[in-house]
Short mmCIF file of C-alpha atoms and ligand atoms in Angstrom, two decimals:
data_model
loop_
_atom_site.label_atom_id
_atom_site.label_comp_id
_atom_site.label_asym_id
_atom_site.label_seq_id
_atom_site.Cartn_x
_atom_site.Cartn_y
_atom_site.Cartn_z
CA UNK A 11 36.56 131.14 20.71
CA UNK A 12 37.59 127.98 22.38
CA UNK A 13 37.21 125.17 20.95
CA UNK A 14 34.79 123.38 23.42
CA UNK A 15 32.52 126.49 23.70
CA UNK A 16 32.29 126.53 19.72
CA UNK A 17 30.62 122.65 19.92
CA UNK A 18 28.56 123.55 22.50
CA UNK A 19 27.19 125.88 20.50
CA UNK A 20 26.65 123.67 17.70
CA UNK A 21 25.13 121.43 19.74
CA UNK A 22 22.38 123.80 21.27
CA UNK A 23 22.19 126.30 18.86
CA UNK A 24 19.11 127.82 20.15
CA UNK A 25 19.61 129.48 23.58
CA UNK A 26 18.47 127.76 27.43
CA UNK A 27 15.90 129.97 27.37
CA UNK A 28 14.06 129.35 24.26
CA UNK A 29 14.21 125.70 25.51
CA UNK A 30 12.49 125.76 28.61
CA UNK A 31 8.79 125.27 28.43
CA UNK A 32 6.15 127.77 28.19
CA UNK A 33 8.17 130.45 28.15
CA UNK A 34 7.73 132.29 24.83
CA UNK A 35 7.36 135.40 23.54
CA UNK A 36 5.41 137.94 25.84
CA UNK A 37 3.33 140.16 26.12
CA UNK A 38 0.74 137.94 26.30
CA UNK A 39 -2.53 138.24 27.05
CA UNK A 40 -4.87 135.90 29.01
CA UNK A 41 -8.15 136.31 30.79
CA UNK A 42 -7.98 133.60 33.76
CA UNK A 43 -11.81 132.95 35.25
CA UNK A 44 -12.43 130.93 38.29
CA UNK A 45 -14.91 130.80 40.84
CA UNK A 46 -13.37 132.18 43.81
CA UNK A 47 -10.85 134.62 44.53
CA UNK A 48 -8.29 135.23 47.76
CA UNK A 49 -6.40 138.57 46.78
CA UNK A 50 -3.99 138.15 49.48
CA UNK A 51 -5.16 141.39 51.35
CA UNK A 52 -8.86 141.40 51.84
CA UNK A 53 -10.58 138.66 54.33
CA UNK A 54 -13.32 138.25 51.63
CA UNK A 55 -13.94 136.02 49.35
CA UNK A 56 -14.58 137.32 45.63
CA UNK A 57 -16.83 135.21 43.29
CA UNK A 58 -17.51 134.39 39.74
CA UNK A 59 -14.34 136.72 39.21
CA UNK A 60 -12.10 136.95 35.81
CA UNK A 61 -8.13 138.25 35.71
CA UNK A 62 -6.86 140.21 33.06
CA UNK A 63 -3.25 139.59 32.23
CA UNK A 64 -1.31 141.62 29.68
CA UNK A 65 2.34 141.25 29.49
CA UNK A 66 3.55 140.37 32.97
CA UNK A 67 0.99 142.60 34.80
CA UNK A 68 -2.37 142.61 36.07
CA UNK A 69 -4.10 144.98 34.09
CA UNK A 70 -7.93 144.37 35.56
CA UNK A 71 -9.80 142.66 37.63
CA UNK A 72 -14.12 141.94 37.84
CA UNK A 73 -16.90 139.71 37.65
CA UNK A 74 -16.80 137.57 34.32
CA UNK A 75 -19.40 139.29 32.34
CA UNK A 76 -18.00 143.02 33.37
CA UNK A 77 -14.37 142.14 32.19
CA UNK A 78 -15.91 140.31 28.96
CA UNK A 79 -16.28 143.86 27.45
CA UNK A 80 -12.93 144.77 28.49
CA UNK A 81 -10.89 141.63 27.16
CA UNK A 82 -8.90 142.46 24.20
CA UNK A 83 -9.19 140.19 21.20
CA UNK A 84 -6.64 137.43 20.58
CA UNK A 85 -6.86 136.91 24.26
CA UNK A 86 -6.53 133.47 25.83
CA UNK A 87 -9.07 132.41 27.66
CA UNK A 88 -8.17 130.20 30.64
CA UNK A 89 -11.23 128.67 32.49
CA UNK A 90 -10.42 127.22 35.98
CA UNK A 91 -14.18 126.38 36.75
CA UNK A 92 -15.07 126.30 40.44
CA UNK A 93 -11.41 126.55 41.63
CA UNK A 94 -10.08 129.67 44.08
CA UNK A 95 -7.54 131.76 42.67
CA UNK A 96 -4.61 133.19 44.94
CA UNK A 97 -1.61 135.41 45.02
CA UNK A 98 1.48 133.36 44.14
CA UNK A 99 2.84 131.50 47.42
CA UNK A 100 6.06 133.44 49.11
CA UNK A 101 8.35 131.04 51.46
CA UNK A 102 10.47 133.82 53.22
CA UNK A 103 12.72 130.85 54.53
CA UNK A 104 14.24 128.15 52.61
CA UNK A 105 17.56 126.68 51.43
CA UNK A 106 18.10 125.64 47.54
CA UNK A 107 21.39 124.43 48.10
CA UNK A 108 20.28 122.05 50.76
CA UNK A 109 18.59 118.67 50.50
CA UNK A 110 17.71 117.73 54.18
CA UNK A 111 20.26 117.98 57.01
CA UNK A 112 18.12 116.13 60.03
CA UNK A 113 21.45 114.92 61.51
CA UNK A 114 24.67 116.51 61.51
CA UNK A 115 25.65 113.64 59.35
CA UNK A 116 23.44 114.43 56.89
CA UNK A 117 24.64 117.92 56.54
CA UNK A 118 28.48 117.08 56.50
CA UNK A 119 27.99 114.45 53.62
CA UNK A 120 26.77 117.26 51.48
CA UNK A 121 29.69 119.68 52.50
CA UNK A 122 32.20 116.87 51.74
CA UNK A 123 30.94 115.01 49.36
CA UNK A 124 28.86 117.36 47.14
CA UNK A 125 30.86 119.74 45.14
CA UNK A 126 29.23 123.28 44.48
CA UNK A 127 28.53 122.57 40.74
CA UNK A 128 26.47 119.39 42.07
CA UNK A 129 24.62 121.17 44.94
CA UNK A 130 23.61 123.94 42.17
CA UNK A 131 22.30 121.50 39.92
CA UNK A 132 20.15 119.88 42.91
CA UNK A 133 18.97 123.46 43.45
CA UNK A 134 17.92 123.77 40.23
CA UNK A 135 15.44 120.74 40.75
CA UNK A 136 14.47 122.59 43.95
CA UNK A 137 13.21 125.50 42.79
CA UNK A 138 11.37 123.68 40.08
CA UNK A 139 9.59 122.00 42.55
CA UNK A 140 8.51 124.98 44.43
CA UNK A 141 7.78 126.77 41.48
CA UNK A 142 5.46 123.84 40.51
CA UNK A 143 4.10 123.97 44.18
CA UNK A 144 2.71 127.10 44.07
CA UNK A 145 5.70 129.06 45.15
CA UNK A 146 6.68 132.44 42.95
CA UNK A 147 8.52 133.75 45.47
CA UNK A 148 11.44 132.72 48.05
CA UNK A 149 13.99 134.51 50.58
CA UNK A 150 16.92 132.05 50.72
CA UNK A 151 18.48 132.09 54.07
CA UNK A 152 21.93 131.02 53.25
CA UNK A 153 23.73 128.30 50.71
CA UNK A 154 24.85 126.17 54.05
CA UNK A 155 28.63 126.50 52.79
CA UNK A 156 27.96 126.59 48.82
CA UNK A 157 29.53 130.22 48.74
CA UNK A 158 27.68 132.70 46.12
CA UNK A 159 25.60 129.79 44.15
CA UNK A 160 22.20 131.06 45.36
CA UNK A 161 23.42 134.43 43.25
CA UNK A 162 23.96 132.03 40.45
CA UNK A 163 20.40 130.07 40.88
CA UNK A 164 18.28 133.25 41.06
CA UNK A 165 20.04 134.71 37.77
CA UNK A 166 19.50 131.48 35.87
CA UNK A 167 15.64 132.06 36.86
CA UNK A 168 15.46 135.64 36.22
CA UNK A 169 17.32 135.00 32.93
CA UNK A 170 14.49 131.91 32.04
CA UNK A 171 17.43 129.23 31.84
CA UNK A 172 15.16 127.54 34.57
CA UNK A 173 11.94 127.73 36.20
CA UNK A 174 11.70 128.47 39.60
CA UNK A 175 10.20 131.24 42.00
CA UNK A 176 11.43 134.94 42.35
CA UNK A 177 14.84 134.39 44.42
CA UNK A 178 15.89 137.25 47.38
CA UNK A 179 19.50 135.54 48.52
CA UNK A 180 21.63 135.84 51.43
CA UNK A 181 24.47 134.41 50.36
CA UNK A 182 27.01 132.96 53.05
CA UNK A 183 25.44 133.73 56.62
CA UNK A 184 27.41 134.46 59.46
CA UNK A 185 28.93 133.02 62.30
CA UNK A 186 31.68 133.27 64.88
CA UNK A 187 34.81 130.89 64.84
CA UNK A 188 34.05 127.58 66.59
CA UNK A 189 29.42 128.05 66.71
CA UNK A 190 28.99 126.61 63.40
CA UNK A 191 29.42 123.03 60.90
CA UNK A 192 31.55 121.16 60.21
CA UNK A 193 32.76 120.64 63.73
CA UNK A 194 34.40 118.03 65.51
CA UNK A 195 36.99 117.21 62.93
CA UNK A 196 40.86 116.48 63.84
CA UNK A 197 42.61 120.25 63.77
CA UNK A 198 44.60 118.48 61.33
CA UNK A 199 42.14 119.03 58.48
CA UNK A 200 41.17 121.99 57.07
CA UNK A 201 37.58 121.05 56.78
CA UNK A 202 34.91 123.27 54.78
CA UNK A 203 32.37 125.79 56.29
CA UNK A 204 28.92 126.20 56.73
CA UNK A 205 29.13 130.09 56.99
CA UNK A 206 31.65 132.64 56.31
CA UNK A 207 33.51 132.67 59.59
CA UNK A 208 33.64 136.18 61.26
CA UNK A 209 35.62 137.41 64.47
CA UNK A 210 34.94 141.05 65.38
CA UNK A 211 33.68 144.17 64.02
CA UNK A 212 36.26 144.61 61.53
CA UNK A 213 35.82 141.15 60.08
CA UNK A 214 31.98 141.74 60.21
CA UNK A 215 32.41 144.63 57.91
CA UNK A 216 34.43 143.31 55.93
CA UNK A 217 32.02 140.13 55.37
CA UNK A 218 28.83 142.54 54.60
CA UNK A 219 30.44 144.30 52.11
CA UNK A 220 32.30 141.62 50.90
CA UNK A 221 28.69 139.38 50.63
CA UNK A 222 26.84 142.61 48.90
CA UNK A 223 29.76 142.98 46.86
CA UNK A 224 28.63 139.53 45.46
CA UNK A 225 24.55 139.76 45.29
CA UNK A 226 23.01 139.75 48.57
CA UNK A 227 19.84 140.76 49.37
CA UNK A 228 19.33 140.48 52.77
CA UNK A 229 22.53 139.34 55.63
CA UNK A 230 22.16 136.66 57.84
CA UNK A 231 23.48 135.28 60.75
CA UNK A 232 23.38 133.06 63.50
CA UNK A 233 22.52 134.31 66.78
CA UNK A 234 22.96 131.44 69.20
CA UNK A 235 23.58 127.81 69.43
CA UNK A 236 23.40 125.55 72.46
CA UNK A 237 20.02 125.89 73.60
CA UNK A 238 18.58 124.41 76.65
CA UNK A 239 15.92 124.34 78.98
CA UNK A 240 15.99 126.70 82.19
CA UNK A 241 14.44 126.00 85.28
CA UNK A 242 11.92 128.19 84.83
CA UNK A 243 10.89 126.67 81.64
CA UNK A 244 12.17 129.18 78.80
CA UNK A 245 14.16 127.97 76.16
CA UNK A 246 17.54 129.54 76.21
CA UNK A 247 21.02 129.76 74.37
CA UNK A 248 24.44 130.75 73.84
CA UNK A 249 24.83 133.88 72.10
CA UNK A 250 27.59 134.04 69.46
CA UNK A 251 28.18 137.40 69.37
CA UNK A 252 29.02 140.20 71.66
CA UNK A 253 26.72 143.07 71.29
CA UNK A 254 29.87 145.11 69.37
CA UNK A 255 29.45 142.69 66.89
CA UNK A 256 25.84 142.41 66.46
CA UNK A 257 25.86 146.36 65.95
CA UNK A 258 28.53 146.49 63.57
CA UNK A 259 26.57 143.55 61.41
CA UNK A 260 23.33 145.12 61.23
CA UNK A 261 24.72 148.76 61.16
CA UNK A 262 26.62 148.20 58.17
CA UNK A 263 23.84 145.99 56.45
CA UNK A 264 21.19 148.58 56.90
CA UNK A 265 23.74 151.55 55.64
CA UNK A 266 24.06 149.20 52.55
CA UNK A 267 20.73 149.03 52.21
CA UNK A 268 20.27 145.47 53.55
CA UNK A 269 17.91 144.50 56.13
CA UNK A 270 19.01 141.51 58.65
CA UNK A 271 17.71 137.91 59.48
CA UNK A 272 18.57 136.45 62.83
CA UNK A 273 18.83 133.03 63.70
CA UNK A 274 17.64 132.92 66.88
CA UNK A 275 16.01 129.75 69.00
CA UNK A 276 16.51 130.50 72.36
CA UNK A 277 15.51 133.38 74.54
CA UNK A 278 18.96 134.49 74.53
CA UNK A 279 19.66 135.09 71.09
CA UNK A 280 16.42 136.29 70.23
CA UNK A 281 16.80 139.34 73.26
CA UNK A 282 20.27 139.71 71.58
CA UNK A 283 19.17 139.77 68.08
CA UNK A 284 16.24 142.09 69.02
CA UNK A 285 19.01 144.58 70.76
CA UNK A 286 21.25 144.90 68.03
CA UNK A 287 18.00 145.76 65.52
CA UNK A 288 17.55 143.14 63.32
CA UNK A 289 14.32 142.86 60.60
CA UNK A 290 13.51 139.37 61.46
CA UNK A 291 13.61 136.38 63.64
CA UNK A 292 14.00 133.22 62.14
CA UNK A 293 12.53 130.13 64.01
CA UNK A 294 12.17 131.54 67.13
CA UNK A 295 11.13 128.28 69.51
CA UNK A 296 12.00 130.46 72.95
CA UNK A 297 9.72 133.56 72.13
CA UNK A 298 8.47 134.73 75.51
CA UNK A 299 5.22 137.28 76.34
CA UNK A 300 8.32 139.71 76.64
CA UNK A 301 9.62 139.34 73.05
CA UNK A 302 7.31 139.21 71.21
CA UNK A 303 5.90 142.65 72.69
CA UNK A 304 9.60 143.83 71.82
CA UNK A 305 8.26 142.20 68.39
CA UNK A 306 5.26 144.11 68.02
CA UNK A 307 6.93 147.91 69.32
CA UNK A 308 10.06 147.12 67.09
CA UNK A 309 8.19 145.88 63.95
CA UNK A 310 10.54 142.91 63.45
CA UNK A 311 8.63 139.79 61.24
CA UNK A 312 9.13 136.04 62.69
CA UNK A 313 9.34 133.46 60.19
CA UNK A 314 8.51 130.39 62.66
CA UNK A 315 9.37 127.63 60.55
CA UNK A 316 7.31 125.11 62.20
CA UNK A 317 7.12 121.99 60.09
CA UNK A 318 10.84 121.47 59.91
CA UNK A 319 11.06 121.63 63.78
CA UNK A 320 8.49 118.63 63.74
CA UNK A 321 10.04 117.25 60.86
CA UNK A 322 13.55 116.96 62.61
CA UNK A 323 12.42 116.31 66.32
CA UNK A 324 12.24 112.48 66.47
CA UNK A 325 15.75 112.15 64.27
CA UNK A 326 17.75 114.76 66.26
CA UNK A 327 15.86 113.73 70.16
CA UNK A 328 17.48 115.29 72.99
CA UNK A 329 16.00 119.06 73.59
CA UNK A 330 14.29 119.19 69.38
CA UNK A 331 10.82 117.53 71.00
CA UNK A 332 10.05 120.10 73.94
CA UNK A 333 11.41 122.81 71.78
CA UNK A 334 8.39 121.68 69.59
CA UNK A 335 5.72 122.23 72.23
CA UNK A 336 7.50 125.59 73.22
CA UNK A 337 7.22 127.13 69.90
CA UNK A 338 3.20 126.08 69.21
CA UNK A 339 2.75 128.07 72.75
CA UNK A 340 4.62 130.87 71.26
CA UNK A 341 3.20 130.97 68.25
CA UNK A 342 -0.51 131.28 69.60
CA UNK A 343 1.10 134.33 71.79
CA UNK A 344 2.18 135.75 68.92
CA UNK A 345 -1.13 136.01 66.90
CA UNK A 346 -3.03 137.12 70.03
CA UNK A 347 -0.25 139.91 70.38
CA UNK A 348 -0.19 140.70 66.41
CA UNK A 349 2.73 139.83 65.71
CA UNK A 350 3.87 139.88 62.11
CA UNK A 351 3.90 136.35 61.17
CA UNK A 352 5.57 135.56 57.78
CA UNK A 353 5.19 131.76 56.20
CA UNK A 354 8.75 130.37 56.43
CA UNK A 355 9.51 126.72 56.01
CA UNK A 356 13.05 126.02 56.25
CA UNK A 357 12.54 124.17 53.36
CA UNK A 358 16.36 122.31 52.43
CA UNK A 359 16.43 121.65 56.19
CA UNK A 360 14.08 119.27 55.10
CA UNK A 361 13.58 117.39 51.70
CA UNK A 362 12.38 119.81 48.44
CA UNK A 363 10.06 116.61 47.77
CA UNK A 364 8.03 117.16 51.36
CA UNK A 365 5.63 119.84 49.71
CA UNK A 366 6.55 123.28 51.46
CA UNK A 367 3.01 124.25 51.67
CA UNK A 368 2.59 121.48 54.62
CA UNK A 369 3.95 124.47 57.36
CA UNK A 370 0.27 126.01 56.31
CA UNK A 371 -1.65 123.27 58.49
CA UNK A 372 0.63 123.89 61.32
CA UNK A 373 -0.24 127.46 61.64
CA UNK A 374 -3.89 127.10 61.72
CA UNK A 375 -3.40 124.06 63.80
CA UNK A 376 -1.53 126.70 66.05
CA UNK A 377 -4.14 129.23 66.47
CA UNK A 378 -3.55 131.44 63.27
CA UNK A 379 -7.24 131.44 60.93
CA UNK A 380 -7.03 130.01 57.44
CA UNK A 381 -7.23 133.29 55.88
CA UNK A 382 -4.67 134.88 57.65
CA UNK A 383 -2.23 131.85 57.31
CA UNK A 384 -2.46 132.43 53.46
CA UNK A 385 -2.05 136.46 53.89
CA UNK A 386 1.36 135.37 55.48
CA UNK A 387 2.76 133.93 52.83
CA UNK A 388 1.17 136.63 50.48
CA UNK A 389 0.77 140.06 51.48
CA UNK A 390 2.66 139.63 54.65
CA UNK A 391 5.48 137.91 53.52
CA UNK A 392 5.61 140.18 50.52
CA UNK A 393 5.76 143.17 52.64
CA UNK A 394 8.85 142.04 54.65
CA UNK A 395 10.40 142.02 51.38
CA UNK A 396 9.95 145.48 50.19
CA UNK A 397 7.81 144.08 47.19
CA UNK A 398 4.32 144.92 48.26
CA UNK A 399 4.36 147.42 45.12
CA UNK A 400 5.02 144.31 42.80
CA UNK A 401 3.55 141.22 44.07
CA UNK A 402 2.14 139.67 47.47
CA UNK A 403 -1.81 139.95 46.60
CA UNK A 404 -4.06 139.81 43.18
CA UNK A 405 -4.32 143.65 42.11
CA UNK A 406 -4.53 146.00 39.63
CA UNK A 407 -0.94 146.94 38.60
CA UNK A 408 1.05 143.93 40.46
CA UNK A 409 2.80 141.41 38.50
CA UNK A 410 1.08 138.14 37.51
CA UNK A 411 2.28 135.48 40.18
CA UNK A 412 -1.08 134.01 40.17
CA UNK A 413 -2.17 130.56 41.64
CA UNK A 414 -5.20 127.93 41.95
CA UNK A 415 -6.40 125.21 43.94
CA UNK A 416 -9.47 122.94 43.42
CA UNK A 417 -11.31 122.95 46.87
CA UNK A 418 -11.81 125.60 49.21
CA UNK A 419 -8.29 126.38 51.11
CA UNK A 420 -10.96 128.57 54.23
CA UNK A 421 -12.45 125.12 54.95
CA UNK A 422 -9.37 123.12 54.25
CA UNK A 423 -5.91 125.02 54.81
CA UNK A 424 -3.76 121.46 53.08
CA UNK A 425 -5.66 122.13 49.40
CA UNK A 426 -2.92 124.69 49.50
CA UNK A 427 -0.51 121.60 49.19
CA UNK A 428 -2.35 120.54 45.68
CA UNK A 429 -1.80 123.58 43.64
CA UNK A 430 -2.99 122.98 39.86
CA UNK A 431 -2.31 126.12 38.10
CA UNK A 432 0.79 128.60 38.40
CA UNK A 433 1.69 131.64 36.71
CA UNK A 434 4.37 133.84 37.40
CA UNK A 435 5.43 137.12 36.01
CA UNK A 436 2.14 136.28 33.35
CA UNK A 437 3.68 133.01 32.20
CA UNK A 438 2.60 129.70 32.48
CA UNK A 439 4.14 127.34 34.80
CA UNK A 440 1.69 124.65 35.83
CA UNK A 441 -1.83 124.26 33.84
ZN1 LIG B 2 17.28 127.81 57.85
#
């Protein structure tokens, strides 16, 4: 053994896990009573309701003095009083290994100044936070040129080195030569990347195998840049691929058993994306009556990602204000038409200390109702990740990613931003 690992050793002779708090020895059992209950799936409202918790499951659910005969002994009693109980949050959109990027300035001074080590460490205080906000699950879209460290994060977690939410990675993202940061650097440095570069089909392969190969979930990639206004009023863009490309990308993905998130703003890349058969559109500012009926007949999911776009428009100017008002159109298109709307923040293109859970206001703001705001980033979102069978809503049978806020989230959507109790996987996060 070498000599370095030997004194670390000595020096933490206990292992990561056993360190971090509140997670010991399972199964456990609790019996968590509130007042209210949201199970994620059903638009009513259960009351005077107790959870029962063995292990990491759900193993029943009633009114308090039903499940009293049912508790086992030596359970733990957890008594949350008049609060609401809800599924654990899901963010389908976010970025650990990204602390804000509202200029391009921003971004590049992590890229060249952050090494990978650093940037995992800062997403180690990121998914604490969102853990701590309510959020047991995430889809990260892409480590913004931090290679395979999102692999890395969501093992610590699953391993209990760290706390943090359930992690579904995409690794590197792709883009063409020449659409994506850094740019605008002399051609005499060789300056780092934001994506894994790919030029043609062969290279796409290549780059989905080669991003599987390493632990990704789900493949993204950029489907247009540029984006401007056209006369008549859509939002459109530059598409970065040619339709060869597009095919080979999600071809290959879905053969590998990998479904496909497209970046896609403008009208352009969004009818591209929507050609070449991806799962989901992310952001989606330029969705048109026409789209989002492609939406609804192909069964793609839009993540929307609304508060960053609001977040960002007054730093970045130009085109990022209108694009605002285009996308709160959309977006009360979209629930008219029934689209499938998951909660995605974008979270990392924004600071992990602006509470995640803000984007919820926007929707309802936007048209969408309170309840089905919170099915979105429960049931919905769970369902866009294959994981319905596991977690997504408070039943019988799912895992234990259970939540709870004070007030009443129906009559005021932002008590979603003041979580006081999680549990995930039937441990105990935030009490
Ligand atoms: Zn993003």
């Amino acid at each position: 053994m070498h000599r370095t690992t030997l004194a670390l050793l000595l020096l933490f002779p206990v292992s990561a896990a056993a360190q971090t708090p509140q997670q010991s020895t399972p199964p456990r059992t609790y019996v968590i009573r509130a007042a209210h209950l949201i199970d994620g799936k059903s638009d009513v409202v259960q009351n005077d309701v107790a959870v029962l918790v063995q292990g990491d499951r759900i193993t029943a659910i009633g009114r308090q003095s039903e499940l009293a005969s049912k508790t086992p002994s030596g359970a733990q009693i957890i008594d949350l009083a008049g609060a609401t109980i809800l599924p654990g949050l899901i963010d389908n959109h976010t970025h650990v290994l990204l602390q804000g990027d509202i200029t391009a300035a921003d971004y590049d001074e992590q890229l060249l100044k952050e090494s990978i080590p650093y940037r995992a460490i800062r997403a180690t205080a990121a998914v604490r936070l969102a853990l701590m906000n309510g959020f047991t699950a995430i889809r990260d879209l892409e480590t913004e040129g931090a290679m395979y460290a999102d692999v890395d994060v969501k093992t610590a977690i699953a391993r209990g080195v760290i706390p943090g939410p359930r992690m579904f990675v995409s690794t590197r993202a792709m883009a063409p030569t020449g659409t994506y940061p850094l740019l605008g650097y002399s051609w005499e440095l060789k300056m780092p990347e934001g994506v894994q570069i790919v030029d043609g089909p062969e290279d796409i392969r290549k780059a989905v195998r080669e991003e599987v190969k390493y632990g990704a979930d789900w493949i993204k990639f950029y489907a247009d840049r540029r984006y401007y206004i056209a006369p008549d009023g859509r939002l459109r863009s530059w598409v970065n691929f040619t339709d060869e490309e597009l095919k080979m990308l999600v071809g290959e993905a879905h053969r590998l058993g990998r479904k496909v998130a497209a970046h896609a703003m403008g009208w352009d890349g969004i009818d591209a994306a929507l050609r070449a058969g991806v799962n989901t559109i992310e952001h989606g500012d330029g969705l048109t009556d026409d789209l989002l009926d492609r939406m609804v007949a192909q069964k793609v999911y839009w993540c929307p990602t609304i508060f960053v776009g609001v977040y960002v428009a007054p730093g970045r100017g130009g085109i990022w204000p209108k694009m605002v008002d285009l996308e709160r159109i959309a977006f009360g298109k979209a629930v008219k038409k029934g689209v499938m709307i998951s909660y995605g923040t974008d979270v990392g293109g924004y600071a992990w200390t602006e509470n995640q859970a803000q984007e919820f206001a926007y929707m309802v703001r936007y048209g969408m109702s309170p309840m089905a705001a919170i099915k979105s980033a429960t049931s919905v979102a769970a369902q866009l990740l294959d994981q319905s069978e596991n977690f997504g809503s408070i039943e019988v049978g799912k895992l234990a990613d259970i939540v709870a806020v004070k007030g009443d989230p129906l009559a005021d959507i932002s008590e979603l931003t003041r979580v006081t109790f999680v549990m995930k996987g039937g441990v105990i996060y935030k009490q």
